[in-house]
Short mmCIF file of C-alpha atoms in Angstrom, two decimals:
data_model
loop_
_atom_site.label_atom_id
_atom_site.label_comp_id
_atom_site.label_asym_id
_atom_site.label_seq_id
_atom_site.Cartn_x
_atom_site.Cartn_y
_atom_site.Cartn_z
CA MET A 135 2.54 -0.20 -6.44
CA ALA A 136 0.32 -1.44 -3.62
CA PHE A 137 -3.07 -0.06 -2.64
CA LEU A 138 -6.31 -1.23 -1.09
CA ARG A 139 -9.75 -1.20 -2.69
CA PHE A 140 -12.93 -1.40 -0.62
CA MET A 141 -16.00 -3.51 -1.44
CA GLY A 142 -18.46 -0.62 -1.66
CA ASP A 143 -18.84 2.91 -2.91
CA ASP A 144 -16.72 5.96 -2.11
CA ASP A 145 -18.92 7.04 0.80
CA ASP A 146 -18.55 3.63 2.46
CA ALA A 147 -14.80 3.53 1.81
CA LYS A 148 -14.25 6.94 3.44
CA ARG A 149 -15.38 5.48 6.78
CA PHE A 150 -12.24 3.32 6.87
CA SER A 151 -8.48 3.78 6.90
CA TYR A 152 -5.72 1.36 6.02
CA SER A 153 -1.98 1.01 6.27
CA LEU A 154 0.49 -0.93 4.16
CA GLU A 155 3.94 -1.72 5.45
CA VAL A 156 6.91 -2.94 3.43
CA GLY A 157 10.06 -3.99 5.18
CA GLY A 158 13.19 -6.04 5.21
CA PHE A 159 16.56 -6.19 6.97
CA GLY A 160 15.45 -3.95 9.84
CA ARG A 161 13.98 -1.28 7.57
CA LYS A 162 10.32 -0.36 7.23
CA LEU A 163 8.23 1.94 5.03
CA THR A 164 4.57 2.60 5.89
CA TRP A 165 1.78 4.12 3.81
CA GLN A 166 -1.53 5.12 5.41
CA GLY A 167 -4.60 6.21 3.52
CA VAL A 168 -8.30 5.86 2.80
CA PRO A 169 -9.24 2.83 0.70
CA ARG A 170 -10.56 3.37 -2.80
CA SER A 171 -13.92 2.05 -3.93
CA ILE A 172 -13.84 -1.30 -5.72
CA ARG A 173 -15.70 0.57 -8.45
CA ASP A 174 -12.53 2.56 -9.21
CA SER A 175 -10.47 0.71 -11.78
CA HIS A 176 -6.90 -0.36 -11.10
CA LYS A 177 -5.77 2.08 -13.80
CA THR A 178 -7.61 4.99 -12.14
CA VAL A 179 -6.00 4.27 -8.78
CA ARG A 180 -2.57 3.75 -10.36
CA ASP A 181 -2.77 6.95 -12.40
CA SER A 182 -3.76 8.97 -9.31
CA LEU A 183 -0.65 7.64 -7.49
CA ASP A 184 -2.86 6.91 -4.47
CA GLY A 185 -0.88 4.03 -3.02
CA LEU A 186 2.51 2.83 -1.85
CA ILE A 187 5.00 3.07 -4.69
CA ILE A 188 8.48 1.64 -4.25
CA GLN A 189 11.13 2.07 -6.89
CA ARG A 190 13.21 -0.99 -7.75
CA SER A 191 16.39 0.51 -6.28
CA MET A 192 14.67 1.13 -2.93
CA ALA A 193 13.15 -2.37 -2.93
CA LEU A 194 16.62 -3.83 -3.50
CA PHE A 195 18.01 -1.63 -0.70
CA PHE A 196 15.32 -2.95 1.66
CA SER A 197 16.22 -6.47 0.59
CA GLY A 198 19.85 -6.12 1.71
CA GLY A 199 22.35 -8.70 0.59
CA ASP A 200 23.82 -8.57 -2.89
CA ARG A 201 20.98 -6.40 -4.27
CA LYS A 202 20.12 -9.00 -6.91
CA GLU A 203 16.91 -10.40 -5.43
CA LEU A 204 13.89 -9.02 -3.61
CA LYS A 205 13.26 -10.22 -0.08
CA LEU A 206 10.47 -8.04 1.24
CA LYS A 207 7.63 -8.49 3.69
CA VAL A 208 4.36 -6.73 2.87
CA ALA A 209 1.72 -6.38 5.58
CA GLY A 210 -1.51 -4.44 5.78
CA ARG A 211 -4.39 -3.66 8.04
CA ILE A 212 -7.72 -1.90 7.71
CA TRP A 213 -9.88 -0.34 10.41
CA ARG A 214 -13.12 1.56 10.72
CA GLU A 215 -12.80 5.16 11.80
CA PRO A 216 -14.93 6.26 14.77
CA LEU A 217 -18.06 8.16 13.79
#
């Protein structure tokens, strides 16, 4: 699971958006959302499923090849939303 936490409270975090991209072998999966406050624990974010979740079988599919090793690229960006 991948997600982004923001250095601030929920009100500050809601002024921003982010995207996470996972890819490999010409395939790409993108998640876009609002960052969570750094004050939210990892467990809270994980349990709310508010992030990019990739099952092992899909990660292996994205990796191509013999499906025995992971070869993925993970990229992200964050931006401030206009007021």
